[in-house]
PDB file of C-alpha atoms and ligand atoms in Angstrom:
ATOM      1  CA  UNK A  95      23.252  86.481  94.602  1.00 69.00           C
ATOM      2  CA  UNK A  96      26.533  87.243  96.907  1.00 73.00           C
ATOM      3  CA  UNK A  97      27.432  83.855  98.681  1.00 87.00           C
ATOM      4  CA  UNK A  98      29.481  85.697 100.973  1.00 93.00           C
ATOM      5  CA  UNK A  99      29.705  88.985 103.552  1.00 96.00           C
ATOM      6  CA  UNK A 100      28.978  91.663 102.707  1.00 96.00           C
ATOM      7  CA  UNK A 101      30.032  95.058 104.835  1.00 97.00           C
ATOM      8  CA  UNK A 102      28.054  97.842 103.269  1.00 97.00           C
ATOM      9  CA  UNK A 103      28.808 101.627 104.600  1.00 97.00           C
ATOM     10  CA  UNK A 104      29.386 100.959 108.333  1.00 97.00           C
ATOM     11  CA  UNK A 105      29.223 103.345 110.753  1.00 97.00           C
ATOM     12  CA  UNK A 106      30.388 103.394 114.439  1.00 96.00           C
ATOM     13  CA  UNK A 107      31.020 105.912 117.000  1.00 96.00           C
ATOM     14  CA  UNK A 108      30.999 105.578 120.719  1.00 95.00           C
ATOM     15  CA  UNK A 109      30.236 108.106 123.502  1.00 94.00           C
ATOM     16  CA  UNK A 110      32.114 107.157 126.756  1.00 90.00           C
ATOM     17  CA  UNK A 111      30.626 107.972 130.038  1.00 91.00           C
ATOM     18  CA  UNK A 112      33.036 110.916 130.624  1.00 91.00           C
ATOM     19  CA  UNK A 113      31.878 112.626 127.284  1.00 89.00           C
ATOM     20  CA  UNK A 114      34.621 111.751 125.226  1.00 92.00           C
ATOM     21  CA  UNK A 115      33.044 110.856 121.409  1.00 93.00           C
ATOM     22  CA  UNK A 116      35.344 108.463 119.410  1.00 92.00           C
ATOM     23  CA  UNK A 117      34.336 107.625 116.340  1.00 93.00           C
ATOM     24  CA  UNK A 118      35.761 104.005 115.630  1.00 95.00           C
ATOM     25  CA  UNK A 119      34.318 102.818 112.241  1.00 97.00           C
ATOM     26  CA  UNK A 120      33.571 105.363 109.329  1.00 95.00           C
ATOM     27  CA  UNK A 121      32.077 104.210 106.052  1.00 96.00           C
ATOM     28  CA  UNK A 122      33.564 100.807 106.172  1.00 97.00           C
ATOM     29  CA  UNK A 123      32.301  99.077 102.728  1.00 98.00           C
ATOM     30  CA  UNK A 124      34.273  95.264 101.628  1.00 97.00           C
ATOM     31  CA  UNK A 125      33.308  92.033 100.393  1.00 97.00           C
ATOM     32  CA  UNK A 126      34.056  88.748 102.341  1.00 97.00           C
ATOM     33  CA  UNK A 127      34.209  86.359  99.264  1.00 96.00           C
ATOM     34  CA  UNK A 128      32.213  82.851 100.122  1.00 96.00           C
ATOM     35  CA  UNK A 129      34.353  79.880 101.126  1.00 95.00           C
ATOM     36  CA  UNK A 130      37.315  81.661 101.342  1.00 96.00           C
ATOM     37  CA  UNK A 131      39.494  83.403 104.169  1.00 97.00           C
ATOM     38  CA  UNK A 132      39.591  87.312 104.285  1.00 98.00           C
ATOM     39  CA  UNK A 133      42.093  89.276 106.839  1.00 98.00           C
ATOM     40  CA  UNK A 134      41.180  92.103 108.106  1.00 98.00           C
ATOM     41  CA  UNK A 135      44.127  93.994 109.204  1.00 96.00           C
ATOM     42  CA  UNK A 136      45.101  96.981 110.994  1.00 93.00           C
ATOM     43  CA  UNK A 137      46.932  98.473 113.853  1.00 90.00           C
ATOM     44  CA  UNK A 138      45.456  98.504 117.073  1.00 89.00           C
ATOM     45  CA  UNK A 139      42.136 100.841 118.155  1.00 90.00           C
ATOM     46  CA  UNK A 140      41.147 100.907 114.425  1.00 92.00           C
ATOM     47  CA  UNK A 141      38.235  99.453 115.027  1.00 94.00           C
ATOM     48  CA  UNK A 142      38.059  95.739 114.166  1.00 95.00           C
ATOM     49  CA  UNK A 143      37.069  94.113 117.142  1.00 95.00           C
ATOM     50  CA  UNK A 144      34.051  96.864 116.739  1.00 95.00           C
ATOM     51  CA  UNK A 145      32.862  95.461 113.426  1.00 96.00           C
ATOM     52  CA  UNK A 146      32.696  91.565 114.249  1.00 95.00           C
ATOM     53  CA  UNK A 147      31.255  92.820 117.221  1.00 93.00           C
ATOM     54  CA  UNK A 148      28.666  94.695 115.046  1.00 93.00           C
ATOM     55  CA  UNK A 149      29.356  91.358 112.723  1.00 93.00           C
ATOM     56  CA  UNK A 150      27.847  89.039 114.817  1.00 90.00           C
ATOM     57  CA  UNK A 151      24.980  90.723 116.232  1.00 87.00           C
ATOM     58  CA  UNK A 152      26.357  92.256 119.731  1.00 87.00           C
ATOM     59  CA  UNK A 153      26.683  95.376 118.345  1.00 90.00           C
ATOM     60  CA  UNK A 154      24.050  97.751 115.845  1.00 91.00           C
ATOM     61  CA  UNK A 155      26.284  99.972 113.459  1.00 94.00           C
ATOM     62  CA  UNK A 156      24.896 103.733 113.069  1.00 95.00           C
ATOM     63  CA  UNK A 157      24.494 103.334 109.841  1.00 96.00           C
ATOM     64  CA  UNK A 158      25.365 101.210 107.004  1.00 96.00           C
ATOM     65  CA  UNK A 159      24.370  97.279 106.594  1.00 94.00           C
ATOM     66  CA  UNK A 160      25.968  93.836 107.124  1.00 95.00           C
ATOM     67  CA  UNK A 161      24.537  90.856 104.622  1.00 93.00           C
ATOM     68  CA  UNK A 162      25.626  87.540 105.009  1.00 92.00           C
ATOM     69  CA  UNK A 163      24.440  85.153 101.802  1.00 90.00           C
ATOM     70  CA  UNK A 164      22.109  88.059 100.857  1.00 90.00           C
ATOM     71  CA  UNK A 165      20.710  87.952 103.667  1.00 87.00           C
ATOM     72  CA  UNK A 166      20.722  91.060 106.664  1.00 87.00           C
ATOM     73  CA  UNK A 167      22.657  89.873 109.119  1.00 81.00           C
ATOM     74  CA  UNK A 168      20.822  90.523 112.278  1.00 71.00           C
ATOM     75  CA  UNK A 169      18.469  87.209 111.103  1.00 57.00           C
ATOM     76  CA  UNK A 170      21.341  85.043 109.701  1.00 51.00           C
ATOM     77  CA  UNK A 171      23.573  85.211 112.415  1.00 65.00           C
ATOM     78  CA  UNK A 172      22.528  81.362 113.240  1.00 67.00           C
ATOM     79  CA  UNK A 173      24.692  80.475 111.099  1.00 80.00           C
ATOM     80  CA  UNK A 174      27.912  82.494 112.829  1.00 88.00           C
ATOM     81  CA  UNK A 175      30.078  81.917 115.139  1.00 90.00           C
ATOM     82  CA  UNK A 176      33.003  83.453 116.803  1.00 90.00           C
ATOM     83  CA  UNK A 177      36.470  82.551 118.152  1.00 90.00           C
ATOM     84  CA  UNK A 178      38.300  85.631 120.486  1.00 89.00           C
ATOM     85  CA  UNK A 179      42.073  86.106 121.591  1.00 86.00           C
ATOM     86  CA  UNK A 180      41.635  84.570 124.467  1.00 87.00           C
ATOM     87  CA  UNK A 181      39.667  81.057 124.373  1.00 84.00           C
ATOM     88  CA  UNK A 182      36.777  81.711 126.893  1.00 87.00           C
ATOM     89  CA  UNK A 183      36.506  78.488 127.678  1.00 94.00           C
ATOM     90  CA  UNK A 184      34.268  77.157 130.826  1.00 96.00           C
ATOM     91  CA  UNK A 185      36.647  76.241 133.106  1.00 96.00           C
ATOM     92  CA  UNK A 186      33.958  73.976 135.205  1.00 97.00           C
ATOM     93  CA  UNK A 187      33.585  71.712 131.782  1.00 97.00           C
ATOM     94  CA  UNK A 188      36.138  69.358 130.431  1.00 97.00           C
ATOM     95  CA  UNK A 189      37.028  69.982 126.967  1.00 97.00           C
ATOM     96  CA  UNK A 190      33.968  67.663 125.271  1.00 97.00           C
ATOM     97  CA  UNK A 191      31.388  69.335 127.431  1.00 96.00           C
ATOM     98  CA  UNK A 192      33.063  72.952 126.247  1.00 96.00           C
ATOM     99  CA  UNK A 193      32.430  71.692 122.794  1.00 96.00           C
ATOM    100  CA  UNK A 194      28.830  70.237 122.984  1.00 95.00           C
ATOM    101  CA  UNK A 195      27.879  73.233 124.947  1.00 93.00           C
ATOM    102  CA  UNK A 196      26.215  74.850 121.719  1.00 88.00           C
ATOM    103  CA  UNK A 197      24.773  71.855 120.444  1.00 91.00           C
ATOM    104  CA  UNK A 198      23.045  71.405 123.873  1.00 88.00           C
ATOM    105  CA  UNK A 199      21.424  74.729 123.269  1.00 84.00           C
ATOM    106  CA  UNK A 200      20.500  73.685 119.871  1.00 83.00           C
ATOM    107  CA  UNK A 201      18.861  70.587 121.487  1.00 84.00           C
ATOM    108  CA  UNK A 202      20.639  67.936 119.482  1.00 85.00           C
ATOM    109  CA  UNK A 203      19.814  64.651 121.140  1.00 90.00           C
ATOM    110  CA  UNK A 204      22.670  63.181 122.510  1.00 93.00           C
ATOM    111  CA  UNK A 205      24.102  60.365 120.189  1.00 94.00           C
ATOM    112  CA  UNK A 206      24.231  62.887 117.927  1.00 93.00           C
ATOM    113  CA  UNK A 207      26.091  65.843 120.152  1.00 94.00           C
ATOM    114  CA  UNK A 208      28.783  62.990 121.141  1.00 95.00           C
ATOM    115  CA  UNK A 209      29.197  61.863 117.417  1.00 94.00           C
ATOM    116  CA  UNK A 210      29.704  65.316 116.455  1.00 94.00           C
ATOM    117  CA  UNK A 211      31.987  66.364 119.606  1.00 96.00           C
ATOM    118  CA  UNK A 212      34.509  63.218 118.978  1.00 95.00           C
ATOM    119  CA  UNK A 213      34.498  64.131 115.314  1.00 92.00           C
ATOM    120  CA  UNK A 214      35.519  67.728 115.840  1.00 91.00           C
ATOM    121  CA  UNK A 215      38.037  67.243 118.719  1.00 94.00           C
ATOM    122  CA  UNK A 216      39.446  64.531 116.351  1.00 91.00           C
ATOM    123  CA  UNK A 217      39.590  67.350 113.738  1.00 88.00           C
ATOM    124  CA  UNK A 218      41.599  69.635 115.760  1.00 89.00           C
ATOM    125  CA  UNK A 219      43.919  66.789 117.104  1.00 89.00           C
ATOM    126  CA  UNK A 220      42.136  66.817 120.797  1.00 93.00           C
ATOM    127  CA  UNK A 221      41.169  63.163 120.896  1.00 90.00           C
ATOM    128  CA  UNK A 222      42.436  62.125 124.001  1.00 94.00           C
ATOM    129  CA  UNK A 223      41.840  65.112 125.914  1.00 97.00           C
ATOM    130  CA  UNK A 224      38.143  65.516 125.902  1.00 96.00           C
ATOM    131  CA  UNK A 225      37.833  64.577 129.755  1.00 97.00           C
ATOM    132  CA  UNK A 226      40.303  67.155 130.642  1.00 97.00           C
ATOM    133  CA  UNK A 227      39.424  70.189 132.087  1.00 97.00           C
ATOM    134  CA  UNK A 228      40.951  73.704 130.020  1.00 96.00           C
ATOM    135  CA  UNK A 229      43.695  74.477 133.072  1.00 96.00           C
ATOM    136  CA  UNK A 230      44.840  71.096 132.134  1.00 96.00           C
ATOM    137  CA  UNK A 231      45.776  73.035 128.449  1.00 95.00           C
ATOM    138  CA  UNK A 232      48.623  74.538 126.935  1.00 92.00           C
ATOM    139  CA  UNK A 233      47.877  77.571 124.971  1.00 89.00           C
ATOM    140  CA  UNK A 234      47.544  75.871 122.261  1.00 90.00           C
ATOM    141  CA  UNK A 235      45.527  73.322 122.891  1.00 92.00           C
ATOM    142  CA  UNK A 236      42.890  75.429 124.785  1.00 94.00           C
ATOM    143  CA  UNK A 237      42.926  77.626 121.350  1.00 91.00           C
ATOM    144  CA  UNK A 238      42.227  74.350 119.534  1.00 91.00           C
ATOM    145  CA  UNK A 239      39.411  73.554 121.964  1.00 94.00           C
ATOM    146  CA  UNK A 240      37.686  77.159 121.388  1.00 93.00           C
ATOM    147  CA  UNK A 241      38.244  76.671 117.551  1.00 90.00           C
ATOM    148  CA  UNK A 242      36.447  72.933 117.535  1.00 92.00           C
ATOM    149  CA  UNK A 243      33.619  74.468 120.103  1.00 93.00           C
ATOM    150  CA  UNK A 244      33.047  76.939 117.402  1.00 91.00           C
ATOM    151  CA  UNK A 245      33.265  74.579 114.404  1.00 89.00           C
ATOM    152  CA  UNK A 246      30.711  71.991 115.997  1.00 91.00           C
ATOM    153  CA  UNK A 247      28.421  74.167 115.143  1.00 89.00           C
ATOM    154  CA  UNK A 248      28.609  74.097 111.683  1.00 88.00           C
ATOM    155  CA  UNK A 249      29.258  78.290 111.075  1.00 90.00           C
ATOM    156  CA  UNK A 250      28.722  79.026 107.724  1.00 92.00           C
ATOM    157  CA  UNK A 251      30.958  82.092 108.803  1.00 94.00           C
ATOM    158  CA  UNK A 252      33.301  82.190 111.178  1.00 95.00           C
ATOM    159  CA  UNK A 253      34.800  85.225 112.746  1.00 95.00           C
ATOM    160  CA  UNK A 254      37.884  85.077 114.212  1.00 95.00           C
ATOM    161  CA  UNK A 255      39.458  88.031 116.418  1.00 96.00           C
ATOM    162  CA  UNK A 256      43.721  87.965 116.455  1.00 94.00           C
ATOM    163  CA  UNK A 257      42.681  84.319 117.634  1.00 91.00           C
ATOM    164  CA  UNK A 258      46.515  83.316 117.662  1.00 91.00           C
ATOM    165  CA  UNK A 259      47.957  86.304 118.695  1.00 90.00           C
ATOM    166  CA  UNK A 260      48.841  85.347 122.127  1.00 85.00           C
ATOM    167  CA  UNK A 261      50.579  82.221 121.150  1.00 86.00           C
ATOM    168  CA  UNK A 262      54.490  81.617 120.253  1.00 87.00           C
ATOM    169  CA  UNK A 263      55.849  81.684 117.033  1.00 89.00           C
ATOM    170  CA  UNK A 264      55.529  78.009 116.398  1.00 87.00           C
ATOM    171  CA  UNK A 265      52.392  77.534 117.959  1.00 84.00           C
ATOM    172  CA  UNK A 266      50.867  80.154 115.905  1.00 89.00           C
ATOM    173  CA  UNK A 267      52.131  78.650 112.458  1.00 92.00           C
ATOM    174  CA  UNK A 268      50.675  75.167 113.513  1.00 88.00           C
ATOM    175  CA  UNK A 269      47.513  76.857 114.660  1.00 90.00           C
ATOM    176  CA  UNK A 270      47.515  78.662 110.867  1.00 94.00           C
ATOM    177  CA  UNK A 271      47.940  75.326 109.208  1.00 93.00           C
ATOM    178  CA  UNK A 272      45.065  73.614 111.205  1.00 90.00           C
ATOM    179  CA  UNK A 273      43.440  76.767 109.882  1.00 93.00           C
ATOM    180  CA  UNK A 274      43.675  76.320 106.666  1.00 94.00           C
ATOM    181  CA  UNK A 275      43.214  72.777 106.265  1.00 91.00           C
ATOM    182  CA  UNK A 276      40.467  72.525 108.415  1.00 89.00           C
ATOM    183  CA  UNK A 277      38.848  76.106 106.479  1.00 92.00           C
ATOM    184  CA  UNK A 278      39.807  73.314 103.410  1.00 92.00           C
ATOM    185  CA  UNK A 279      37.919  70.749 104.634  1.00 90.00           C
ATOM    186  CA  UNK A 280      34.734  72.374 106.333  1.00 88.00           C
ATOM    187  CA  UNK A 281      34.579  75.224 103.564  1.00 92.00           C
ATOM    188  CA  UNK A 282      33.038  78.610 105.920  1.00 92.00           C
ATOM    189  CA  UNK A 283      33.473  81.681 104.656  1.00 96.00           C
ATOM    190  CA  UNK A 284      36.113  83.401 107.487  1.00 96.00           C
ATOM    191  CA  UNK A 285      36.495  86.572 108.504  1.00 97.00           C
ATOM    192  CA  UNK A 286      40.199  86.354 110.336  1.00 98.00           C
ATOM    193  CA  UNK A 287      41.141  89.535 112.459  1.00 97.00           C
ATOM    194  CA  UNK A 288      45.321  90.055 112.520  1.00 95.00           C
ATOM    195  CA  UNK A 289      47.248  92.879 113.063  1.00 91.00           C
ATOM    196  CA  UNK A 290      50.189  90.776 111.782  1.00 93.00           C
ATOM    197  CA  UNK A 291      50.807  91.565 108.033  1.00 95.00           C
ATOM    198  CA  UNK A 292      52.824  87.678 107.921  1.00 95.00           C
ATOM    199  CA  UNK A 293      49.934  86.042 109.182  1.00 96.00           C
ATOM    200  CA  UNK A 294      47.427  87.602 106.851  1.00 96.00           C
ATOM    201  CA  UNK A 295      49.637  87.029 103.820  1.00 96.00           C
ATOM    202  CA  UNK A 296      49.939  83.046 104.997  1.00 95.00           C
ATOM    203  CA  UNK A 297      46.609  82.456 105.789  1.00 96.00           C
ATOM    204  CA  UNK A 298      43.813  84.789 103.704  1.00 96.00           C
ATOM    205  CA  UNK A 299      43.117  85.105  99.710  1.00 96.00           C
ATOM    206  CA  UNK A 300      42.258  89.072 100.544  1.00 97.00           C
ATOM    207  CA  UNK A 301      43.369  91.298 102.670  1.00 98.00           C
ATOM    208  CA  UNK A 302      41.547  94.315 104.116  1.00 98.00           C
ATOM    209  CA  UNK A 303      43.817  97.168 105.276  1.00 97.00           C
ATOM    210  CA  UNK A 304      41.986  99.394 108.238  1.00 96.00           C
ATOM    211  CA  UNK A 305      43.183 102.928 108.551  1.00 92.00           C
ATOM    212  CA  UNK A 306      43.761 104.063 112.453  1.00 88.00           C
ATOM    213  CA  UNK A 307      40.513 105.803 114.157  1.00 78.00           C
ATOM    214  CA  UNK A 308      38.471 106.138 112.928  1.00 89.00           C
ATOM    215  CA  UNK A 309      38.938 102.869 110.720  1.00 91.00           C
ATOM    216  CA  UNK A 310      38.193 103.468 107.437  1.00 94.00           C
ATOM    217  CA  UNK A 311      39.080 101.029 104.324  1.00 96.00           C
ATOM    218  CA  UNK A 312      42.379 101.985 103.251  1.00 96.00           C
ATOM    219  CA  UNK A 313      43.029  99.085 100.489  1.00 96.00           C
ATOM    220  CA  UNK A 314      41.584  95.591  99.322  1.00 97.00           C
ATOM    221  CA  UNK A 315      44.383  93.576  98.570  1.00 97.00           C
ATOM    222  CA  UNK A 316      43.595  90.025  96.248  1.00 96.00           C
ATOM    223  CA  UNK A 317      46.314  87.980  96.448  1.00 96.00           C
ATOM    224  CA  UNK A 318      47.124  85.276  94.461  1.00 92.00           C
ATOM    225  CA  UNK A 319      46.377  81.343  95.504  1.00 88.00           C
ATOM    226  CA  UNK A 320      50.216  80.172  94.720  1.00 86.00           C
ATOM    227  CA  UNK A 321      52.059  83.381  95.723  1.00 90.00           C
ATOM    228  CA  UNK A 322      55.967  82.692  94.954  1.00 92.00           C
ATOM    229  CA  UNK A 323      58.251  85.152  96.665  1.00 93.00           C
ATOM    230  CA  UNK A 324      57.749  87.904  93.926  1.00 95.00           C
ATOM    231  CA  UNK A 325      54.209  88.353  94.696  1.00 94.00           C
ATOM    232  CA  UNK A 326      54.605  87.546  98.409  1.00 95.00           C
ATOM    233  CA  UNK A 327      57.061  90.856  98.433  1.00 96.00           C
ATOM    234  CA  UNK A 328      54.490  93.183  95.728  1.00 96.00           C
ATOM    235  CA  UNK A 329      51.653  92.112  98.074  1.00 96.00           C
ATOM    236  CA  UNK A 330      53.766  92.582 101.474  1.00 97.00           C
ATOM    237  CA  UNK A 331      54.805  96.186  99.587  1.00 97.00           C
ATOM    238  CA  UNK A 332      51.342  96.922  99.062  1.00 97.00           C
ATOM    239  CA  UNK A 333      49.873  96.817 102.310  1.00 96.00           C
ATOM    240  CA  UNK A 334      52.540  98.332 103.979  1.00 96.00           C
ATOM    241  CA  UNK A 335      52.238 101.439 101.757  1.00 95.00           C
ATOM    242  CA  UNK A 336      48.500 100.965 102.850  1.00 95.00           C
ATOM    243  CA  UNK A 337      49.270 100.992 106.739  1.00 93.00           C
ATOM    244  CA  UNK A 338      51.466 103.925 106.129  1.00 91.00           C
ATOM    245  CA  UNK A 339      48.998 106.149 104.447  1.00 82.00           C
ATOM    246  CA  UNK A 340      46.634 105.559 106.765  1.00 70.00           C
TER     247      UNK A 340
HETATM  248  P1  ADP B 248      40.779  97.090 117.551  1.00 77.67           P
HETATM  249  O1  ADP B 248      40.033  95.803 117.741  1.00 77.67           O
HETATM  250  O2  ADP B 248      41.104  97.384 116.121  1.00 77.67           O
HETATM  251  O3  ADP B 248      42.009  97.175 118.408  1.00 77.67           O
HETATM  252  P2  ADP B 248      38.415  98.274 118.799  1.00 77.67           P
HETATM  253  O4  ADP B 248      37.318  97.953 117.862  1.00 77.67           O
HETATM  254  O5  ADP B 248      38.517  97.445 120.017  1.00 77.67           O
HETATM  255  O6  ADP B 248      39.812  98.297 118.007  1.00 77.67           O
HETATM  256  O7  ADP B 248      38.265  99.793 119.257  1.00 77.67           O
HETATM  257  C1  ADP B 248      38.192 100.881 118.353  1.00 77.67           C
HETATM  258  C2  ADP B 248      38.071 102.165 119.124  1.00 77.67           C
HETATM  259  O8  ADP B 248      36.787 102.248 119.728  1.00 77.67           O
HETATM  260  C3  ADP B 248      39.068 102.282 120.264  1.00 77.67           C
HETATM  261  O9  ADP B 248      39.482 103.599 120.370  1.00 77.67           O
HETATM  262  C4  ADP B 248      38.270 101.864 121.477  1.00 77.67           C
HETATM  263  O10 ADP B 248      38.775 102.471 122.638  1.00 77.67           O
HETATM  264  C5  ADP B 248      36.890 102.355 121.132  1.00 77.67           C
HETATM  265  N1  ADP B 248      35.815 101.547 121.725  1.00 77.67           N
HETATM  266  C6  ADP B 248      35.558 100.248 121.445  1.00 77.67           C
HETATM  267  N2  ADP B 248      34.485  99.811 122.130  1.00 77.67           N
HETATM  268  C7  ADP B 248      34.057 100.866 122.872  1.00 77.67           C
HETATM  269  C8  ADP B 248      32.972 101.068 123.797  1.00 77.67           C
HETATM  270  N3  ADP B 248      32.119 100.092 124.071  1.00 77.67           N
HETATM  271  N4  ADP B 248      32.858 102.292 124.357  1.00 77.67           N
HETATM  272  C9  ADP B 248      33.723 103.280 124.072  1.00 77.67           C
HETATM  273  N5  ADP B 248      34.743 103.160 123.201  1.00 77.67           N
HETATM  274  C10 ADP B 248      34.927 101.974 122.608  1.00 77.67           C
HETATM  275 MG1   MG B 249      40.536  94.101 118.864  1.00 77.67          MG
END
């Protein structure tokens, strides 16, 4: 049985109020391979934000199917959760109450919401800062904050939509290493949303290439776990040619 995500054949098209029809996912078929990190990348209005959407539940496709561990997603999406551009955080909680929030739904009793909180926001490099409120935050640090409130949880996928993108250059590459080590560490299967072909090729082991609208699959790109610079360029080649094309 497939471990991982599976995208099967998905459909999307939207009718705006003013009659306008845009059709923003066609056919969309790729494999998220379990335990590992797989970018999807493409420019913008190709239609990624529409398929976590349809991903994680918000969203029905017209047709096709989304499996996670074999399993229809619609039922397993328990065990998903999702970090956007912008953190989201509640702004009336300090940082630990952000990050217990889901386990309070979950109705964890409390020893064990607090063990888990601490552990996460120790994770992330947060301890310290769990009684401050998110306006207290850099960027950064608010970013880390959404990533541990999503983590607590214990995702067995995590979707993550251009979650650095609004962050400076150095911010972003820390952000990518806590990524990675933490995606090391916890071992979810990630779905990682970039329209950055760097950050895909530092962060995934595949990379999806979206055509423009409607978004379509234009390549799946494996790339190697120790890439020296001769593969880094062939891969970097290769989905630029597929950007181009599409
Ligand atoms: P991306 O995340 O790749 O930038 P989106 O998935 O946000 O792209 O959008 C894909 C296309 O679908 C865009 O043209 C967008 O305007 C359109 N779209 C997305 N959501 C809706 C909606 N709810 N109603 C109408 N059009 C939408
Ligand atoms: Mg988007």
């Amino acid at each position: 049985m497939n471990r991982g995500l599976e995208i099967h054949a998905v459909s999307r098209t939207f009718y705006t109020e003013n009659g306008t029809v845009v059709p923003a996912l066609d056919g969309v078929s790729f494999d998220a391979p379990a335990g590992q990190i797989t970018a999807l990348l493409g420019p913008s209005g190709c239609g990624k934000s529409s398929l976590l959407n349809i991903i994680a539940g918000f969203d029905a496709p017209d047709a096709g199917e989304v499996r996670f561990a074999g399993v229809p997603m619609g039922r397993a999406d328990s065990h998903c959760s999702m970090v956007f551009q912008t953190p989201a955080l509640f702004a009336w909680l300090t940082v630990a109450q952000n990050v217990e929030f889901g386990l309070k739904r979950k109705k964890l009793p409390r020893t064990e919401r607090e063990k888990a909180v601490s552990g996460m926001l120790r994770l992330v490099g947060l301890d310290g800062f769990a009684l401050a409120y998110p306006d207290e935050l850099s960027g950064g640090m608010q970013q880390r904050a959404a990533l541990a409130r999503a983590l607590v949880l214990r995702p067995e996928l995590l979707l993550m939509d251009e979650p650095f993108a609004a962050l400076d250059a150095q911010m972003r590459e820390k952000m990518q290493d806590l990524l990675l080590e933490l995606q090391r560490t916890l071992g979810q299967t990630i779905l990682f949303v970039t329209h950055d072909i760097e950050e895909a090729l530092r962060i995934s082991s595949q990379v999806v290439v979206l055509s423009s609208r409607p978004g379509r699959v234009a390549d799946t790109i494996p790339l190697p776990p120790a890439m020296d610079d001769a593969a880094r360029t062939a891969c970097r080649a290769r989905i630029r040619a597929a950007l181009a094309e599409s």
